[in-house]
mmCIF file of C-alpha atoms and ligand atoms in Angstrom:
data_model
loop_
_atom_site.group_PDB
_atom_site.id
_atom_site.type_symbol
_atom_site.label_atom_id
_atom_site.label_comp_id
_atom_site.label_asym_id
_atom_site.label_seq_id
_atom_site.Cartn_x
_atom_site.Cartn_y
_atom_site.Cartn_z
ATOM 1 C CA MET A 1 -191.722 -2.853 -205.786
ATOM 2 C CA ASN A 2 -190.105 -1.655 -208.620
ATOM 3 C CA ASP A 3 -187.422 -3.649 -210.787
ATOM 4 C CA THR A 4 -184.997 -1.044 -210.974
ATOM 5 C CA LEU A 5 -185.424 -0.107 -206.784
ATOM 6 C CA SER A 6 -185.334 -3.944 -206.084
ATOM 7 C CA GLN A 7 -182.110 -4.887 -208.667
ATOM 8 C CA LEU A 8 -180.722 -1.736 -206.564
ATOM 9 C CA LEU A 9 -181.504 -3.743 -203.916
ATOM 10 C CA GLU A 10 -180.316 -6.745 -204.213
ATOM 11 C CA GLU A 11 -176.689 -5.803 -206.222
ATOM 12 C CA LYS A 12 -176.159 -2.154 -204.603
ATOM 13 C CA THR A 13 -175.615 -1.037 -207.804
ATOM 14 C CA LEU A 14 -176.986 -0.292 -211.356
ATOM 15 C CA GLY A 15 -176.194 0.829 -215.136
ATOM 16 C CA ASP A 16 -176.674 3.665 -215.935
ATOM 17 C CA GLU A 17 -179.945 3.473 -217.106
ATOM 18 C CA GLY A 18 -181.097 2.497 -214.229
ATOM 19 C CA LEU A 19 -178.992 5.785 -211.618
ATOM 20 C CA SER A 20 -181.035 8.287 -214.485
ATOM 21 C CA LEU A 21 -184.514 6.410 -214.007
ATOM 22 C CA LEU A 22 -184.069 7.201 -210.220
ATOM 23 C CA LEU A 23 -182.426 10.383 -210.371
ATOM 24 C CA GLU A 24 -185.212 11.874 -213.266
ATOM 25 C CA SER A 25 -188.024 9.517 -212.632
ATOM 26 C CA GLY A 26 -191.390 12.031 -212.516
ATOM 27 C CA ASP A 27 -193.233 8.631 -212.078
ATOM 28 C CA GLY A 28 -193.836 10.177 -207.674
ATOM 29 C CA ALA A 29 -194.634 6.668 -206.523
ATOM 30 C CA LEU A 30 -191.260 4.586 -207.167
ATOM 31 C CA VAL A 31 -190.036 8.192 -205.649
ATOM 32 C CA GLU A 32 -191.434 7.441 -202.274
ATOM 33 C CA ASP A 33 -190.781 3.523 -203.227
ATOM 34 C CA LEU A 34 -187.191 4.583 -203.198
ATOM 35 C CA HIS A 35 -186.978 7.090 -199.356
ATOM 36 C CA ARG A 36 -188.749 3.765 -197.570
ATOM 37 C CA THR A 37 -186.454 1.437 -198.825
ATOM 38 C CA ALA A 38 -183.235 3.272 -198.154
ATOM 39 C CA ARG A 39 -184.694 4.469 -194.904
ATOM 40 C CA GLU A 40 -185.397 0.870 -193.843
ATOM 41 C CA VAL A 41 -181.710 0.235 -195.042
ATOM 42 C CA ALA A 42 -180.444 3.369 -192.719
ATOM 43 C CA VAL A 43 -182.844 1.285 -190.036
ATOM 44 C CA GLU A 44 -181.259 -1.858 -190.107
ATOM 45 C CA ASN A 45 -178.103 -0.325 -190.846
ATOM 46 C CA PHE A 46 -178.428 1.900 -187.769
ATOM 47 C CA GLY A 47 -181.989 1.181 -185.828
ATOM 48 C CA ASN A 48 -183.852 4.688 -185.695
ATOM 49 C CA GLU A 49 -180.537 6.836 -184.358
ATOM 50 C CA VAL A 50 -179.338 10.084 -186.213
ATOM 51 C CA TYR A 51 -175.816 11.127 -185.401
ATOM 52 C CA LEU A 52 -174.219 14.241 -184.255
ATOM 53 C CA ARG A 53 -171.064 15.992 -185.240
ATOM 54 C CA GLY A 54 -170.659 19.049 -183.636
ATOM 55 C CA LEU A 55 -169.173 21.688 -186.573
ATOM 56 C CA ILE A 56 -166.994 24.251 -185.293
ATOM 57 C CA GLU A 57 -166.348 26.703 -188.725
ATOM 58 C CA TRP A 58 -162.961 28.177 -186.805
ATOM 59 C CA SER A 59 -161.436 29.850 -190.228
ATOM 60 C CA ASN A 60 -162.402 31.296 -193.762
ATOM 61 C CA ILE A 61 -158.942 32.035 -194.166
ATOM 62 C CA CYS A 62 -158.372 31.085 -198.517
ATOM 63 C CA ARG A 63 -155.807 29.945 -200.176
ATOM 64 C CA ASN A 64 -158.500 28.935 -202.868
ATOM 65 C CA ASP A 65 -160.479 30.856 -205.377
ATOM 66 C CA CYS A 66 -163.906 27.916 -206.112
ATOM 67 C CA LEU A 67 -166.450 29.526 -208.598
ATOM 68 C CA TYR A 68 -168.523 28.320 -206.268
ATOM 69 C CA CYS A 69 -167.997 29.414 -203.199
ATOM 70 C CA GLY A 70 -168.631 32.100 -200.894
ATOM 71 C CA ILE A 71 -165.067 32.497 -198.758
ATOM 72 C CA ARG A 72 -163.160 31.778 -202.463
ATOM 73 C CA LYS A 73 -159.875 34.133 -201.716
ATOM 74 C CA SER A 74 -161.558 36.596 -204.033
ATOM 75 C CA ASN A 75 -164.641 37.213 -201.597
ATOM 76 C CA THR A 76 -163.442 40.444 -200.488
ATOM 77 C CA LEU A 77 -167.504 41.078 -199.009
ATOM 78 C CA ILE A 78 -166.318 39.697 -195.853
ATOM 79 C CA SER A 79 -164.125 40.192 -193.372
ATOM 80 C CA ARG A 80 -161.486 36.966 -191.734
ATOM 81 C CA TYR A 81 -160.754 35.344 -188.815
ATOM 82 C CA SER A 82 -159.624 32.459 -187.646
ATOM 83 C CA LEU A 83 -159.704 31.093 -184.016
ATOM 84 C CA SER A 84 -157.612 30.920 -181.193
ATOM 85 C CA LYS A 85 -156.554 27.733 -178.963
ATOM 86 C CA GLU A 86 -159.124 28.369 -176.538
ATOM 87 C CA GLU A 87 -161.905 29.409 -178.715
ATOM 88 C CA ILE A 88 -161.669 26.329 -180.420
ATOM 89 C CA LEU A 89 -161.526 24.399 -177.595
ATOM 90 C CA GLU A 90 -164.365 26.543 -175.710
ATOM 91 C CA ALA A 91 -166.840 25.255 -178.359
ATOM 92 C CA CYS A 92 -165.631 21.989 -177.846
ATOM 93 C CA GLY A 93 -166.653 21.903 -174.588
ATOM 94 C CA GLU A 94 -170.701 22.824 -175.365
ATOM 95 C CA VAL A 95 -170.208 19.758 -178.059
ATOM 96 C CA TRP A 96 -169.203 17.664 -174.796
ATOM 97 C CA ASP A 97 -172.303 18.722 -172.734
ATOM 98 C CA CYS A 98 -174.307 18.636 -176.025
ATOM 99 C CA GLY A 99 -173.743 14.338 -175.761
ATOM 100 C CA ILE A 100 -172.483 15.043 -179.323
ATOM 101 C CA ARG A 101 -169.244 12.803 -179.105
ATOM 102 C CA THR A 102 -167.838 14.192 -182.589
ATOM 103 C CA PHE A 103 -166.391 17.318 -183.269
ATOM 104 C CA VAL A 104 -165.396 18.931 -186.781
ATOM 105 C CA LEU A 105 -162.631 21.072 -187.241
ATOM 106 C CA GLN A 106 -163.716 22.928 -190.858
ATOM 107 C CA GLY A 107 -161.817 26.020 -191.840
ATOM 108 C CA GLY A 108 -160.291 27.513 -195.492
ATOM 109 C CA GLU A 109 -157.647 25.951 -197.141
ATOM 110 C CA ASN A 110 -154.644 26.969 -195.582
ATOM 111 C CA PRO A 111 -151.093 25.107 -195.422
ATOM 112 C CA SER A 112 -149.825 26.319 -193.028
ATOM 113 C CA SER A 113 -152.430 27.546 -190.565
ATOM 114 C CA ALA A 114 -153.537 23.730 -191.054
ATOM 115 C CA LEU A 115 -149.732 22.497 -190.267
ATOM 116 C CA ARG A 116 -150.588 24.523 -186.738
ATOM 117 C CA LEU A 117 -153.871 23.026 -185.235
ATOM 118 C CA ALA A 118 -152.220 19.944 -185.234
ATOM 119 C CA ASP A 119 -151.075 20.580 -181.340
ATOM 120 C CA THR A 120 -155.246 22.611 -180.907
ATOM 121 C CA VAL A 121 -156.145 18.306 -182.359
ATOM 122 C CA ALA A 122 -153.335 17.434 -179.876
ATOM 123 C CA GLU A 123 -154.662 18.846 -176.562
ATOM 124 C CA ILE A 124 -158.654 18.533 -178.004
ATOM 125 C CA HIS A 125 -157.892 14.454 -178.776
ATOM 126 C CA ALA A 126 -156.181 15.141 -174.415
ATOM 127 C CA SER A 127 -158.632 16.557 -172.798
ATOM 128 C CA TRP A 128 -161.459 14.466 -174.678
ATOM 129 C CA PRO A 129 -160.323 11.046 -175.708
ATOM 130 C CA GLY A 130 -163.528 10.262 -175.684
ATOM 131 C CA ALA A 131 -165.003 11.510 -179.317
ATOM 132 C CA ALA A 132 -163.983 11.088 -182.561
ATOM 133 C CA ILE A 133 -162.328 14.297 -184.165
ATOM 134 C CA THR A 134 -162.711 15.152 -188.068
ATOM 135 C CA LEU A 135 -160.994 17.611 -190.390
ATOM 136 C CA SER A 136 -162.599 19.414 -193.233
ATOM 137 C CA LEU A 137 -159.230 22.086 -194.138
ATOM 138 C CA GLY A 138 -159.099 20.802 -197.935
ATOM 139 C CA GLU A 139 -155.938 19.379 -199.725
ATOM 140 C CA LEU A 140 -152.802 19.345 -197.503
ATOM 141 C CA PRO A 141 -149.178 17.609 -197.930
ATOM 142 C CA PHE A 142 -149.011 13.952 -196.964
ATOM 143 C CA GLU A 143 -146.475 15.115 -194.148
ATOM 144 C CA THR A 144 -149.584 17.205 -193.091
ATOM 145 C CA TYR A 145 -151.988 14.774 -193.457
ATOM 146 C CA ARG A 146 -150.044 12.976 -190.933
ATOM 147 C CA LEU A 147 -148.649 14.492 -188.899
ATOM 148 C CA LEU A 148 -152.911 15.329 -188.154
ATOM 149 C CA ARG A 149 -153.356 11.978 -188.028
ATOM 150 C CA GLU A 150 -150.461 11.267 -185.937
ATOM 151 C CA LYS A 151 -151.445 14.447 -183.378
ATOM 152 C CA GLY A 152 -155.225 12.190 -182.757
ATOM 153 C CA ALA A 153 -157.937 13.480 -185.998
ATOM 154 C CA ASP A 154 -159.826 10.065 -186.810
ATOM 155 C CA ARG A 155 -161.369 10.700 -189.634
ATOM 156 C CA TYR A 156 -161.460 13.928 -193.026
ATOM 157 C CA LEU A 157 -163.744 15.465 -195.052
ATOM 158 C CA LEU A 158 -162.712 16.320 -198.993
ATOM 159 C CA ARG A 159 -165.270 16.393 -201.143
ATOM 160 C CA HIS A 160 -165.010 15.304 -205.025
ATOM 161 C CA GLU A 161 -167.259 18.251 -205.888
ATOM 162 C CA SER A 162 -167.029 16.186 -209.527
ATOM 163 C CA ALA A 163 -165.986 13.538 -210.781
ATOM 164 C CA SER A 164 -165.629 15.231 -214.603
ATOM 165 C CA PRO A 165 -162.352 16.308 -214.637
ATOM 166 C CA SER A 166 -164.630 18.907 -217.594
ATOM 167 C CA HIS A 167 -167.343 20.072 -215.157
ATOM 168 C CA TYR A 168 -164.652 19.716 -212.112
ATOM 169 C CA GLY A 169 -162.355 22.851 -214.075
ATOM 170 C CA MET A 170 -165.886 24.773 -214.803
ATOM 171 C CA LEU A 171 -166.019 25.522 -211.537
ATOM 172 C CA HIS A 172 -162.617 25.410 -209.881
ATOM 173 C CA PRO A 173 -159.802 28.134 -210.900
ATOM 174 C CA GLU A 174 -157.232 26.745 -213.097
ATOM 175 C CA GLY A 175 -153.944 24.703 -211.072
ATOM 176 C CA MET A 176 -156.752 23.094 -209.144
ATOM 177 C CA THR A 177 -157.315 19.438 -210.699
ATOM 178 C CA LEU A 178 -159.378 16.870 -209.979
ATOM 179 C CA SER A 179 -156.536 14.030 -209.886
ATOM 180 C CA THR A 180 -155.186 16.030 -207.298
ATOM 181 C CA ARG A 181 -158.217 15.447 -205.170
ATOM 182 C CA ILE A 182 -158.298 12.273 -205.621
ATOM 183 C CA ARG A 183 -155.021 11.886 -204.830
ATOM 184 C CA CYS A 184 -155.619 13.049 -201.554
ATOM 185 C CA LEU A 185 -158.951 11.179 -201.099
ATOM 186 C CA LYS A 186 -156.178 7.219 -201.506
ATOM 187 C CA ALA A 187 -152.972 9.297 -199.194
ATOM 188 C CA LEU A 188 -155.498 9.800 -196.901
ATOM 189 C CA LYS A 189 -157.522 6.509 -197.081
ATOM 190 C CA GLU A 190 -153.260 5.667 -196.871
ATOM 191 C CA LEU A 191 -153.672 6.939 -193.573
ATOM 192 C CA GLY A 192 -156.159 5.579 -191.895
ATOM 193 C CA PHE A 193 -158.228 8.356 -192.029
ATOM 194 C CA GLN A 194 -162.415 7.282 -191.916
ATOM 195 C CA THR A 195 -162.996 9.387 -195.164
ATOM 196 C CA GLY A 196 -165.411 11.730 -196.643
ATOM 197 C CA MET A 197 -166.084 12.547 -200.217
ATOM 198 C CA GLY A 198 -169.366 14.024 -201.881
ATOM 199 C CA MET A 199 -170.347 16.928 -204.103
ATOM 200 C CA MET A 200 -173.025 19.618 -204.465
ATOM 201 C CA VAL A 201 -176.240 18.480 -206.377
ATOM 202 C CA GLY A 202 -177.314 21.218 -209.146
ATOM 203 C CA SER A 203 -173.827 23.020 -209.651
ATOM 204 C CA PRO A 204 -174.026 25.140 -212.184
ATOM 205 C CA TYR A 205 -173.202 22.435 -215.718
ATOM 206 C CA GLN A 206 -173.982 19.958 -213.469
ATOM 207 C CA SER A 207 -174.997 17.560 -215.625
ATOM 208 C CA THR A 208 -177.434 13.797 -214.682
ATOM 209 C CA ASP A 209 -174.796 11.937 -215.902
ATOM 210 C CA ASN A 210 -172.419 14.361 -213.839
ATOM 211 C CA LEU A 211 -173.066 13.142 -211.062
ATOM 212 C CA ILE A 212 -173.691 8.972 -212.282
ATOM 213 C CA GLU A 213 -170.189 9.893 -213.476
ATOM 214 C CA ASP A 214 -170.323 11.039 -209.109
ATOM 215 C CA ILE A 215 -171.737 7.473 -208.122
ATOM 216 C CA ARG A 216 -169.223 5.346 -209.907
ATOM 217 C CA LEU A 217 -165.976 7.387 -208.252
ATOM 218 C CA MET A 218 -167.591 7.034 -204.380
ATOM 219 C CA GLU A 219 -168.315 3.261 -206.432
ATOM 220 C CA ALA A 220 -163.793 3.001 -207.276
ATOM 221 C CA LEU A 221 -163.568 4.597 -203.724
ATOM 222 C CA ARG A 222 -165.043 3.360 -201.028
ATOM 223 C CA PRO A 223 -166.156 6.327 -198.702
ATOM 224 C CA GLU A 224 -166.793 6.524 -195.344
ATOM 225 C CA MET A 225 -168.853 8.891 -195.862
ATOM 226 C CA ILE A 226 -170.274 10.405 -198.269
ATOM 227 C CA GLY A 227 -171.844 14.939 -197.902
ATOM 228 C CA ILE A 228 -174.247 15.680 -200.551
ATOM 229 C CA GLY A 229 -175.934 19.445 -200.514
ATOM 230 C CA PRO A 230 -177.821 21.273 -202.753
ATOM 231 C CA PHE A 231 -176.013 23.739 -204.494
ATOM 232 C CA VAL A 232 -177.067 27.522 -202.975
ATOM 233 C CA PRO A 233 -175.855 30.765 -204.977
ATOM 234 C CA SER A 234 -173.437 32.971 -203.315
ATOM 235 C CA GLY A 235 -173.579 36.425 -203.454
ATOM 236 C CA GLY A 236 -170.055 37.931 -204.443
ATOM 237 C CA THR A 237 -168.814 34.648 -206.592
ATOM 238 C CA PRO A 238 -167.865 34.035 -210.460
ATOM 239 C CA LEU A 239 -171.327 31.235 -210.402
ATOM 240 C CA GLU A 240 -173.549 33.866 -208.088
ATOM 241 C CA SER A 241 -176.617 34.526 -210.706
ATOM 242 C CA PHE A 242 -176.884 30.171 -211.621
ATOM 243 C CA PRO A 243 -180.370 28.419 -209.657
ATOM 244 C CA GLN A 244 -179.814 26.200 -206.776
ATOM 245 C CA GLY A 245 -180.254 22.856 -206.693
ATOM 246 C CA SER A 246 -182.644 20.273 -206.575
ATOM 247 C CA ALA A 247 -183.789 19.224 -202.771
ATOM 248 C CA ASP A 248 -185.598 16.325 -204.772
ATOM 249 C CA THR A 249 -182.698 15.352 -206.778
ATOM 250 C CA THR A 250 -180.825 15.421 -203.401
ATOM 251 C CA LEU A 251 -182.855 13.529 -201.467
ATOM 252 C CA ARG A 252 -183.115 10.872 -204.570
ATOM 253 C CA LEU A 253 -179.375 10.169 -204.239
ATOM 254 C CA TYR A 254 -179.145 10.289 -200.026
ATOM 255 C CA SER A 255 -181.521 6.576 -200.457
ATOM 256 C CA ILE A 256 -179.240 5.271 -204.118
ATOM 257 C CA LEU A 257 -176.170 6.007 -201.581
ATOM 258 C CA ARG A 258 -178.058 5.059 -198.629
ATOM 259 C CA ILE A 259 -178.919 1.827 -200.209
ATOM 260 C CA MET A 260 -175.260 0.934 -202.197
ATOM 261 C CA PHE A 261 -173.539 2.360 -199.229
ATOM 262 C CA PRO A 262 -175.399 0.546 -196.290
ATOM 263 C CA ARG A 263 -172.939 1.774 -193.411
ATOM 264 C CA ALA A 264 -171.282 4.931 -194.858
ATOM 265 C CA LEU A 265 -172.140 7.985 -192.715
ATOM 266 C CA ILE A 266 -174.785 9.757 -194.940
ATOM 267 C CA PRO A 267 -175.536 13.171 -193.571
ATOM 268 C CA SER A 268 -178.416 14.942 -193.495
ATOM 269 C CA THR A 269 -176.480 18.554 -194.689
ATOM 270 C CA THR A 270 -177.428 21.903 -193.557
ATOM 271 C CA ALA A 271 -178.022 23.476 -197.327
ATOM 272 C CA LEU A 272 -180.668 21.529 -197.561
ATOM 273 C CA GLY A 273 -181.492 22.415 -194.122
ATOM 274 C CA VAL A 274 -181.358 26.265 -196.284
ATOM 275 C CA ILE A 275 -183.539 25.208 -199.805
ATOM 276 C CA LEU A 276 -186.271 23.162 -197.771
ATOM 277 C CA PRO A 277 -187.846 23.337 -194.654
ATOM 278 C CA HIS A 278 -187.706 19.983 -192.692
ATOM 279 C CA GLY A 279 -184.481 19.308 -195.001
ATOM 280 C CA THR A 280 -183.403 18.415 -192.324
ATOM 281 C CA GLU A 281 -185.994 15.644 -190.873
ATOM 282 C CA GLU A 282 -186.515 14.711 -194.688
ATOM 283 C CA GLY A 283 -182.947 13.766 -194.944
ATOM 284 C CA ILE A 284 -183.396 11.764 -191.629
ATOM 285 C CA LEU A 285 -186.170 10.130 -193.899
ATOM 286 C CA ALA A 286 -184.432 9.240 -197.299
ATOM 287 C CA GLY A 287 -181.573 7.353 -196.038
ATOM 288 C CA ALA A 288 -179.000 9.931 -194.477
ATOM 289 C CA ASN A 289 -178.408 9.204 -190.753
ATOM 290 C CA VAL A 290 -176.055 12.447 -189.662
ATOM 291 C CA VAL A 291 -176.796 15.642 -189.024
ATOM 292 C CA MET A 292 -173.718 18.876 -188.325
ATOM 293 C CA PRO A 293 -175.209 21.190 -185.839
ATOM 294 C CA SER A 294 -172.608 24.533 -186.014
ATOM 295 C CA PHE A 295 -170.869 25.678 -182.322
ATOM 296 C CA THR A 296 -169.210 28.348 -184.065
ATOM 297 C CA PRO A 297 -168.814 31.540 -182.438
ATOM 298 C CA THR A 298 -171.729 33.844 -182.746
ATOM 299 C CA LEU A 299 -169.463 36.518 -183.562
ATOM 300 C CA HIS A 300 -167.320 34.908 -186.392
ATOM 301 C CA SER A 301 -170.425 31.775 -187.650
ATOM 302 C CA PRO A 302 -171.982 34.408 -190.409
ATOM 303 C CA GLN A 303 -168.889 35.203 -191.713
ATOM 304 C CA TYR A 304 -168.108 31.477 -192.697
ATOM 305 C CA SER A 305 -170.894 32.059 -195.360
ATOM 306 C CA LEU A 306 -169.823 29.100 -197.323
ATOM 307 C CA TYR A 307 -173.213 30.392 -199.903
ATOM 308 C CA ASP A 308 -176.045 32.868 -199.238
ATOM 309 C CA GLY A 309 -178.614 32.343 -196.042
ATOM 310 C CA LYS A 310 -176.171 30.374 -194.734
ATOM 311 C CA ASN A 311 -174.956 31.173 -190.926
ATOM 312 C CA ARG A 312 -177.159 34.515 -190.650
ATOM 313 C CA PRO A 313 -177.169 36.073 -188.063
ATOM 314 C CA SER A 314 -180.271 34.975 -186.245
ATOM 315 C CA SER A 315 -179.592 31.768 -186.954
ATOM 316 C CA VAL A 316 -180.317 29.208 -184.380
ATOM 317 C CA ARG A 317 -176.554 27.111 -183.213
ATOM 318 C CA GLY A 318 -175.331 26.033 -180.229
ATOM 319 C CA ALA A 319 -176.995 24.097 -177.692
ATOM 320 C CA GLN A 320 -180.687 26.179 -178.850
ATOM 321 C CA GLN A 321 -179.646 24.707 -182.530
ATOM 322 C CA VAL A 322 -179.658 20.776 -180.902
ATOM 323 C CA SER A 323 -182.006 21.253 -178.732
ATOM 324 C CA ASN A 324 -183.955 21.947 -181.555
ATOM 325 C CA LEU A 325 -182.680 19.358 -183.837
ATOM 326 C CA LYS A 326 -183.808 17.009 -181.083
ATOM 327 C CA LYS A 327 -187.275 17.386 -181.208
ATOM 328 C CA ASP A 328 -187.734 17.803 -184.147
ATOM 329 C CA LEU A 329 -186.368 14.689 -185.765
ATOM 330 C CA SER A 330 -187.693 12.857 -182.522
ATOM 331 C CA ALA A 331 -190.934 14.056 -183.705
ATOM 332 C CA ILE A 332 -190.431 11.402 -187.256
ATOM 333 C CA GLY A 333 -189.222 8.129 -184.485
ATOM 334 C CA TYR A 334 -185.741 9.271 -184.364
ATOM 335 C CA ARG A 335 -182.604 9.451 -180.924
ATOM 336 C CA CYS A 336 -179.539 11.172 -180.893
ATOM 337 C CA PRO A 337 -177.171 7.982 -179.248
ATOM 338 C CA GLU A 338 -174.621 10.059 -177.313
ATOM 339 C CA SER A 339 -171.580 8.565 -179.295
ATOM 340 C CA ARG A 340 -168.767 9.186 -181.649
ATOM 341 C CA GLY A 341 -170.990 6.909 -184.686
ATOM 342 C CA ASP A 342 -167.811 5.247 -186.182
ATOM 343 C CA TYR A 343 -167.581 3.729 -189.329
ATOM 344 C CA LYS A 344 -168.440 0.172 -188.577
ATOM 345 C CA GLU A 345 -168.000 -2.563 -191.100
HETATM 346 N N1 SAH B 1 -162.095 24.474 -197.907
HETATM 347 C C1 SAH B 1 -162.342 23.197 -197.200
HETATM 348 C C2 SAH B 1 -163.772 23.161 -196.158
HETATM 349 C C3 SAH B 1 -164.716 23.890 -196.650
HETATM 350 S S1 SAH B 1 -165.870 23.929 -198.028
HETATM 351 C C4 SAH B 1 -163.063 21.927 -198.466
HETATM 352 O O1 SAH B 1 -162.424 22.526 -199.386
HETATM 353 O O2 SAH B 1 -162.203 20.487 -197.990
HETATM 354 C C5 SAH B 1 -166.948 22.618 -197.488
HETATM 355 C C6 SAH B 1 -168.420 22.231 -199.002
HETATM 356 O O3 SAH B 1 -168.722 23.518 -198.717
HETATM 357 C C7 SAH B 1 -167.452 22.086 -200.333
HETATM 358 O O4 SAH B 1 -166.468 20.654 -200.207
HETATM 359 C C8 SAH B 1 -168.358 22.450 -201.165
HETATM 360 O O5 SAH B 1 -169.134 21.134 -201.103
HETATM 361 C C9 SAH B 1 -169.635 22.870 -200.089
HETATM 362 N N2 SAH B 1 -169.573 24.913 -200.963
HETATM 363 C C10 SAH B 1 -169.294 25.739 -201.254
HETATM 364 N N3 SAH B 1 -169.612 26.599 -201.606
HETATM 365 C C11 SAH B 1 -170.943 26.045 -201.304
HETATM 366 C C12 SAH B 1 -172.243 26.850 -202.534
HETATM 367 N N4 SAH B 1 -172.037 27.738 -203.296
HETATM 368 N N5 SAH B 1 -173.074 25.918 -202.415
HETATM 369 C C13 SAH B 1 -173.481 24.454 -201.383
HETATM 370 N N6 SAH B 1 -172.541 23.925 -200.590
HETATM 371 C C14 SAH B 1 -170.507 24.579 -201.272
#
């Protein structure tokens, strides 16, 4: 095995030079070795198992104007929706019936509706006590996070997007800052949420040094979940003409992070599946251990268009998507247990 790789495996970290080597090297054998090593670490920790999460994109109403995001406030090309409590509960029932034991409620950032969602969270918790509830609702007041936690939410995904304050500033409108994001992440941890961070790969203006800063921030904050996907341009946003991120770099990052954070829950993300045929399986073979099929009702799903190619009207979803996924994963030797798939030390 290559020296850099054995050092990574042994010390669970690397200096900046080692990390840039693994991110940029043109040596195909090294990259293969990296993926194989990460896959072995994943199998040691999770067996040949992939956790499924049922993703319910509950609302695309957002107060923010993130420059990359298709549901940003200024995008007037999409129509806005929020699912009713009944629609959310119905989607949860569908998720449960597929043998999936985590519901993920994701939506635009909207503090007043997040507050109203607390009731729904309580009802989900009471109706399916055997399932975990993950939320992804952006930056909210501490008291709202606390309320959601008290009502039964277990996990929270809030990508940090970029660990470089200046790069963060190029992706977000004035008023949004990395320090607020970090404050939210610390609050979530303090409240006992299993907390997820992450970034887009190949977002506009991003350098390899930025990616290394992202890794360092994750080393400092120790997230239980790490969500990483390629940037995919979204028509109608200010960053629509930038090229999409690299699937290869995304896969290398899954592997590096799997080795550095052996127990982390790392999804093979939808965005990777959109830009790379069999991207979902490739992500698992690079060390990811989670997949999040969508249960957003077909009527609304195309309006949850974070980027182009996501949630096409023709996209397979729900039970059919799960059955396809299980087939694809089984073909590469993995199965999906009916378990919550919590983070374990
Ligand atoms: N509003 C919530 C959740 C929705 S956005 C939040 O901000 O956390 C969920 C994630 O989608 C974001 O964290 C971002 O990293 C990703 N995303 C948004 N636009 C994207 C794009 N154009 N390409 C790839 N990923 C994107």
